[in-house]
Tab-separated table of C-alpha atoms in Angstrom:
chain	number	residue	atom	x	y	z
A	1	UNK	CA	-12.180	-42.691	-39.778
A	2	UNK	CA	-11.750	-40.137	-37.487
A	3	UNK	CA	-9.895	-39.215	-34.339
A	4	UNK	CA	-10.749	-37.268	-31.243
A	5	UNK	CA	-8.324	-34.224	-29.927
A	6	UNK	CA	-9.163	-31.142	-27.792
A	7	UNK	CA	-8.738	-27.135	-28.046
A	8	UNK	CA	-7.575	-25.295	-24.931
A	9	UNK	CA	-7.016	-21.831	-23.827
A	10	UNK	CA	-6.712	-19.726	-20.906
A	11	UNK	CA	-10.378	-20.070	-19.611
A	12	UNK	CA	-9.358	-24.199	-19.419
A	13	UNK	CA	-8.369	-25.366	-16.500
A	14	UNK	CA	-7.050	-28.751	-16.746
A	15	UNK	CA	-7.067	-30.654	-13.214
A	16	UNK	CA	-4.479	-33.804	-14.404
A	17	UNK	CA	-2.627	-34.008	-17.239
A	18	UNK	CA	-2.369	-37.747	-16.755
A	19	UNK	CA	-6.003	-38.308	-16.490
A	20	UNK	CA	-6.362	-36.407	-19.948
A	21	UNK	CA	-3.829	-38.059	-21.144
A	22	UNK	CA	-5.499	-41.483	-20.465
A	23	UNK	CA	-8.619	-41.083	-22.279
A	24	UNK	CA	-7.998	-42.096	-25.657
A	25	UNK	CA	-7.298	-38.552	-27.043
A	26	UNK	CA	-5.173	-38.187	-29.758
A	27	UNK	CA	-4.355	-34.509	-30.369
A	28	UNK	CA	-4.993	-31.118	-28.666
A	29	UNK	CA	-4.096	-27.607	-29.717
A	30	UNK	CA	-3.457	-24.338	-27.292
A	31	UNK	CA	-4.286	-21.493	-28.031
A	32	UNK	CA	-0.498	-19.484	-28.106
A	33	UNK	CA	-1.338	-15.532	-28.414
A	34	UNK	CA	-4.407	-13.524	-29.405
A	35	UNK	CA	-3.836	-9.762	-31.426
A	36	UNK	CA	-0.604	-8.567	-29.898
A	37	UNK	CA	-0.787	-10.693	-26.592
A	38	UNK	CA	0.032	-14.500	-25.215
A	39	UNK	CA	-1.725	-16.195	-23.601
A	40	UNK	CA	-0.664	-16.729	-19.591
A	41	UNK	CA	-1.464	-20.143	-20.073
A	42	UNK	CA	-0.068	-21.714	-23.173
A	43	UNK	CA	3.632	-22.517	-21.697
A	44	UNK	CA	2.155	-24.740	-18.554
A	45	UNK	CA	0.152	-26.209	-20.940
A	46	UNK	CA	2.457	-26.931	-24.173
A	47	UNK	CA	4.723	-28.421	-21.966
A	48	UNK	CA	2.513	-30.762	-19.994
A	49	UNK	CA	0.894	-31.963	-23.282
A	50	UNK	CA	4.101	-32.209	-24.947
A	51	UNK	CA	4.742	-34.870	-22.567
A	52	UNK	CA	2.046	-37.395	-23.024
A	53	UNK	CA	1.064	-39.215	-25.942
A	54	UNK	CA	-0.813	-36.286	-27.762
A	55	UNK	CA	0.253	-34.458	-30.279
A	56	UNK	CA	-0.028	-31.009	-30.017
A	57	UNK	CA	-0.396	-27.360	-31.762
A	58	UNK	CA	-0.485	-23.755	-31.276
A	59	UNK	CA	-3.122	-21.144	-32.441
A	60	UNK	CA	-3.249	-17.835	-32.834
A	61	UNK	CA	-6.142	-15.652	-32.720
A	62	UNK	CA	-6.673	-13.087	-35.722
A	63	UNK	CA	-7.427	-9.266	-35.097
A	64	UNK	CA	-7.214	-7.953	-38.117
A	65	UNK	CA	-7.251	-4.641	-36.442
A	66	UNK	CA	-3.525	-5.228	-35.391
A	67	UNK	CA	-0.659	-5.092	-37.574
A	68	UNK	CA	-0.369	-8.669	-38.625
A	69	UNK	CA	3.263	-8.327	-38.835
A	70	UNK	CA	3.522	-8.073	-35.206
A	71	UNK	CA	0.567	-10.626	-34.457
A	72	UNK	CA	3.048	-13.100	-36.228
A	73	UNK	CA	6.137	-12.011	-33.947
A	74	UNK	CA	3.921	-12.256	-30.592
A	75	UNK	CA	3.082	-15.332	-31.964
A	76	UNK	CA	6.054	-16.784	-32.783
A	77	UNK	CA	7.461	-15.852	-30.198
A	78	UNK	CA	5.768	-17.386	-27.702
A	79	UNK	CA	5.926	-21.005	-29.053
A	80	UNK	CA	9.878	-20.261	-29.683
A	81	UNK	CA	10.247	-19.582	-33.510
A	82	UNK	CA	9.940	-23.317	-34.615
A	83	UNK	CA	7.530	-26.112	-35.200
A	84	UNK	CA	9.219	-29.228	-33.861
A	85	UNK	CA	8.664	-32.540	-35.487
A	86	UNK	CA	5.638	-34.058	-34.585
A	87	UNK	CA	4.204	-31.049	-33.565
A	88	UNK	CA	0.608	-29.930	-35.572
A	89	UNK	CA	1.003	-27.463	-38.014
A	90	UNK	CA	0.377	-23.884	-36.303
A	91	UNK	CA	-3.155	-22.028	-37.068
A	92	UNK	CA	-4.725	-18.869	-37.525
A	93	UNK	CA	-8.090	-18.603	-35.725
A	94	UNK	CA	-10.313	-16.189	-37.941
A	95	UNK	CA	-13.674	-15.197	-36.286
A	96	UNK	CA	-13.916	-11.982	-34.893
A	97	UNK	CA	-17.121	-10.316	-36.047
A	98	UNK	CA	-16.024	-7.174	-35.192
A	99	UNK	CA	-13.794	-6.515	-37.561
A	100	UNK	CA	-14.426	-3.728	-40.568
A	101	UNK	CA	-12.273	-3.919	-42.838
A	102	UNK	CA	-12.846	-4.357	-46.408
A	103	UNK	CA	-12.734	-7.937	-47.942
A	104	UNK	CA	-9.357	-7.195	-49.866
A	105	UNK	CA	-7.801	-5.514	-46.753
A	106	UNK	CA	-9.168	-8.513	-44.262
A	107	UNK	CA	-7.521	-11.025	-47.139
A	108	UNK	CA	-4.358	-8.915	-47.381
A	109	UNK	CA	-3.938	-8.961	-43.685
A	110	UNK	CA	-4.783	-12.696	-43.264
A	111	UNK	CA	-2.038	-13.367	-46.191
A	112	UNK	CA	0.981	-11.534	-44.057
A	113	UNK	CA	0.118	-13.530	-41.366
A	114	UNK	CA	-0.059	-17.039	-42.708
A	115	UNK	CA	3.283	-16.016	-45.264
A	116	UNK	CA	5.777	-14.925	-42.366
A	117	UNK	CA	4.685	-17.745	-39.886
A	118	UNK	CA	5.167	-20.074	-42.902
A	119	UNK	CA	8.629	-18.625	-44.094
A	120	UNK	CA	9.751	-19.064	-40.592
A	121	UNK	CA	8.987	-22.284	-39.184
A	122	UNK	CA	8.696	-24.009	-42.588
A	123	UNK	CA	5.315	-25.354	-41.820
A	124	UNK	CA	2.323	-24.514	-43.863
A	125	UNK	CA	-0.210	-23.085	-41.746
A	126	UNK	CA	-4.323	-24.298	-40.657
A	127	UNK	CA	-7.232	-21.729	-40.947
A	128	UNK	CA	-9.593	-22.018	-38.056
A	129	UNK	CA	-13.017	-20.595	-38.896
A	130	UNK	CA	-17.006	-21.616	-39.629
A	131	UNK	CA	-19.099	-20.940	-42.734
A	132	UNK	CA	-21.500	-18.785	-39.677
A	133	UNK	CA	-18.268	-16.324	-40.034
A	134	UNK	CA	-16.330	-16.790	-43.344
A	135	UNK	CA	-19.547	-16.504	-45.767
A	136	UNK	CA	-22.671	-15.864	-43.634
A	137	UNK	CA	-21.417	-13.146	-42.022
A	138	UNK	CA	-19.931	-12.045	-45.658
A	139	UNK	CA	-16.778	-10.744	-43.534
A	140	UNK	CA	-14.421	-12.663	-46.104
A	141	UNK	CA	-17.258	-13.005	-48.462
A	142	UNK	CA	-17.045	-16.290	-49.281
A	143	UNK	CA	-13.412	-15.722	-50.520
A	144	UNK	CA	-11.434	-18.782	-51.935
A	145	UNK	CA	-8.103	-17.297	-52.236
A	146	UNK	CA	-7.304	-19.209	-48.683
A	147	UNK	CA	-7.904	-23.150	-50.340
A	148	UNK	CA	-5.239	-24.496	-50.353
A	149	UNK	CA	-4.459	-24.335	-46.601
A	150	UNK	CA	-6.264	-27.099	-44.141
A	151	UNK	CA	-9.322	-25.992	-42.627
A	152	UNK	CA	-10.289	-26.646	-39.306
A	153	UNK	CA	-13.860	-26.014	-39.242
A	154	UNK	CA	-16.095	-24.653	-36.425
A	155	UNK	CA	-19.870	-26.227	-37.149
A	156	UNK	CA	-21.714	-27.187	-34.090
A	157	UNK	CA	-23.874	-29.601	-36.226
A	158	UNK	CA	-24.577	-32.909	-36.548
A	159	UNK	CA	-22.798	-33.248	-39.555
A	160	UNK	CA	-20.226	-30.308	-41.107
A	161	UNK	CA	-22.502	-29.064	-43.740
A	162	UNK	CA	-21.677	-27.601	-46.284
A	163	UNK	CA	-18.813	-25.993	-47.506
A	164	UNK	CA	-17.212	-22.448	-48.451
A	165	UNK	CA	-14.555	-20.561	-49.395
A	166	UNK	CA	-13.261	-23.126	-52.032
A	167	UNK	CA	-12.702	-25.422	-49.319
A	168	UNK	CA	-14.133	-29.381	-50.310
A	169	UNK	CA	-13.459	-30.707	-46.962
A	170	UNK	CA	-11.842	-29.730	-43.645
A	171	UNK	CA	-9.253	-31.424	-42.677
A	172	UNK	CA	-10.469	-30.821	-38.053
A	173	UNK	CA	-13.856	-30.708	-37.650
A	174	UNK	CA	-14.539	-28.634	-34.249
A	175	UNK	CA	-18.140	-30.165	-33.503
A	176	UNK	CA	-18.744	-28.581	-29.962
A	177	UNK	CA	-17.758	-26.101	-27.745
A	178	UNK	CA	-19.146	-27.581	-24.678
A	179	UNK	CA	-17.257	-31.032	-24.525
A	180	UNK	CA	-16.410	-32.687	-21.062
A	181	UNK	CA	-13.330	-34.907	-20.950
A	182	UNK	CA	-11.144	-35.896	-18.076
A	183	UNK	CA	-12.359	-33.256	-15.667
A	184	UNK	CA	-12.200	-30.495	-18.358
A	185	UNK	CA	-15.680	-29.036	-18.735
A	186	UNK	CA	-16.762	-27.395	-20.569
A	187	UNK	CA	-14.258	-27.426	-23.557
A	188	UNK	CA	-14.147	-27.956	-27.555
A	189	UNK	CA	-13.565	-30.883	-28.634
A	190	UNK	CA	-12.611	-31.732	-32.119
A	191	UNK	CA	-12.036	-34.607	-34.949
A	192	UNK	CA	-9.345	-35.372	-36.722
A	193	UNK	CA	-10.699	-36.391	-40.088
A	194	UNK	CA	-8.768	-39.330	-41.248
A	195	UNK	CA	-6.526	-42.034	-40.048
A	196	UNK	CA	-3.521	-42.534	-37.078
A	197	UNK	CA	-1.467	-42.219	-40.408
A	198	UNK	CA	-2.738	-39.381	-41.537
A	199	UNK	CA	-2.584	-37.682	-38.146
A	200	UNK	CA	1.111	-38.724	-38.169
A	201	UNK	CA	1.979	-37.111	-41.569
A	202	UNK	CA	0.094	-34.341	-40.933
A	203	UNK	CA	2.143	-33.444	-37.677
A	204	UNK	CA	5.063	-34.351	-39.620
A	205	UNK	CA	5.630	-37.281	-36.932
A	206	UNK	CA	8.328	-40.149	-36.947
A	207	UNK	CA	8.525	-43.219	-36.205
A	208	UNK	CA	10.246	-43.419	-32.379
A	209	UNK	CA	13.288	-45.534	-32.005
A	210	UNK	CA	16.938	-45.408	-30.659
A	211	UNK	CA	18.390	-42.698	-31.461
A	212	UNK	CA	15.107	-40.344	-32.306
A	213	UNK	CA	15.909	-36.771	-30.945
A	214	UNK	CA	11.908	-36.378	-29.929
A	215	UNK	CA	12.550	-36.276	-26.448
A	216	UNK	CA	9.408	-35.481	-25.385
A	217	UNK	CA	7.787	-38.539	-27.294
A	218	UNK	CA	10.117	-40.698	-26.025
A	219	UNK	CA	9.373	-39.422	-22.134
A	220	UNK	CA	5.910	-40.162	-23.181
A	221	UNK	CA	6.398	-43.998	-24.802
A	222	UNK	CA	9.017	-44.593	-21.276
A	223	UNK	CA	6.247	-43.353	-18.988
A	224	UNK	CA	2.814	-45.099	-20.761
A	225	UNK	CA	5.642	-48.785	-20.533
A	226	UNK	CA	6.245	-48.053	-16.889
A	227	UNK	CA	2.435	-47.647	-16.256
A	228	UNK	CA	1.939	-51.276	-18.147
A	229	UNK	CA	4.360	-52.460	-16.498
A	230	UNK	CA	6.612	-53.563	-18.957
A	231	UNK	CA	9.872	-50.430	-18.503
A	232	UNK	CA	11.332	-50.109	-15.369
A	233	UNK	CA	14.268	-47.405	-16.049
A	234	UNK	CA	14.480	-43.882	-16.041
A	235	UNK	CA	11.709	-41.943	-17.789
A	236	UNK	CA	14.353	-39.596	-19.119
A	237	UNK	CA	13.145	-39.045	-22.969
A	238	UNK	CA	16.416	-41.358	-24.143
A	239	UNK	CA	15.137	-44.187	-26.426
A	240	UNK	CA	17.890	-46.777	-25.477
A	241	UNK	CA	17.595	-50.807	-25.644
A	242	UNK	CA	16.332	-50.886	-22.767
A	243	UNK	CA	12.960	-48.252	-24.150
A	244	UNK	CA	12.983	-50.957	-27.540
A	245	UNK	CA	12.966	-53.940	-25.678
A	246	UNK	CA	10.187	-52.545	-23.363
A	247	UNK	CA	8.230	-51.807	-26.653
A	248	UNK	CA	8.798	-55.380	-28.382
A	249	UNK	CA	7.421	-57.267	-24.891
A	250	UNK	CA	4.395	-54.341	-25.747
A	251	UNK	CA	4.860	-55.548	-29.325
A	252	UNK	CA	4.384	-59.085	-28.597
A	253	UNK	CA	1.008	-58.387	-26.430
A	254	UNK	CA	-0.765	-57.076	-28.944
A	255	UNK	CA	-0.077	-59.236	-31.804
A	256	UNK	CA	2.086	-56.179	-33.630
A	257	UNK	CA	5.191	-56.330	-35.636
A	258	UNK	CA	8.226	-56.561	-33.190
A	259	UNK	CA	10.661	-54.142	-34.072
A	260	UNK	CA	10.684	-51.983	-30.844
A	261	UNK	CA	9.998	-48.940	-32.833
A	262	UNK	CA	6.278	-47.193	-32.022
A	263	UNK	CA	4.655	-45.940	-35.120
A	264	UNK	CA	1.305	-45.165	-35.499
A	265	UNK	CA	0.031	-48.321	-34.881
A	266	UNK	CA	1.906	-48.986	-31.923
A	267	UNK	CA	1.274	-45.423	-30.748
A	268	UNK	CA	-2.546	-46.293	-31.210
A	269	UNK	CA	-2.503	-49.294	-29.093
A	270	UNK	CA	0.059	-47.805	-26.350
A	271	UNK	CA	-1.870	-44.881	-25.715
A	272	UNK	CA	-5.073	-46.381	-26.194
A	273	UNK	CA	-5.493	-43.757	-29.031
A	274	UNK	CA	-10.024	-43.671	-29.801
A	275	UNK	CA	-11.128	-44.179	-33.371
A	276	UNK	CA	-14.244	-44.414	-35.368
């Protein structure tokens, strides 16, 4: 089982966030920073995408020639120094072929960033890389020091192919850089290799119910229910009884348990998430 996602940076223009939201995507990663600089489009993309049904995450493009603590700080400052409930884990993008450090120096620089971001956010980061970089260029010399971190694998092949670095399988597989969806073209497209429940667990996403403090996702639910004709109140992110009643009516129409709570199963139906 796998779920579709995409990743975006300043090189990607999104002409219609609502159209993107309705395209069956389950998640999106947005570039927050590179080396010591912020991605100028991050804040706008993150705000818009967080108000859709997609689960969002942020990534940093690593340059080992720059102090890793400076890089960690700019990343944390860019994302607001915290990872919200329902956010995908932070990602360290390791793929710059210009680096000339020794393997040991590079490992230590990577570890400093990963450890600092995890301590600051309380969330274990994920590593983005490919065998073409980690193993074939001998940049990390197939080192397995980081095998316990989730892997976001870059591999533009029919399947994700032989593994490296001590990893058994990726959590996310970026399978093309030439995708097209909802007018975003070209764009990197990804698979989360797991079920909707697995994705929710990975993002620490909790069911949305009366009293939920996840205002951005409650607002997305209200907006979607409004589009479908089930909700007629304010789209304000406050999940009260009127919203719960609309959820119950929607659940009834889909043969789901009518509890007024949006868990992974109701989320899939509500936002028409594509599952393969």
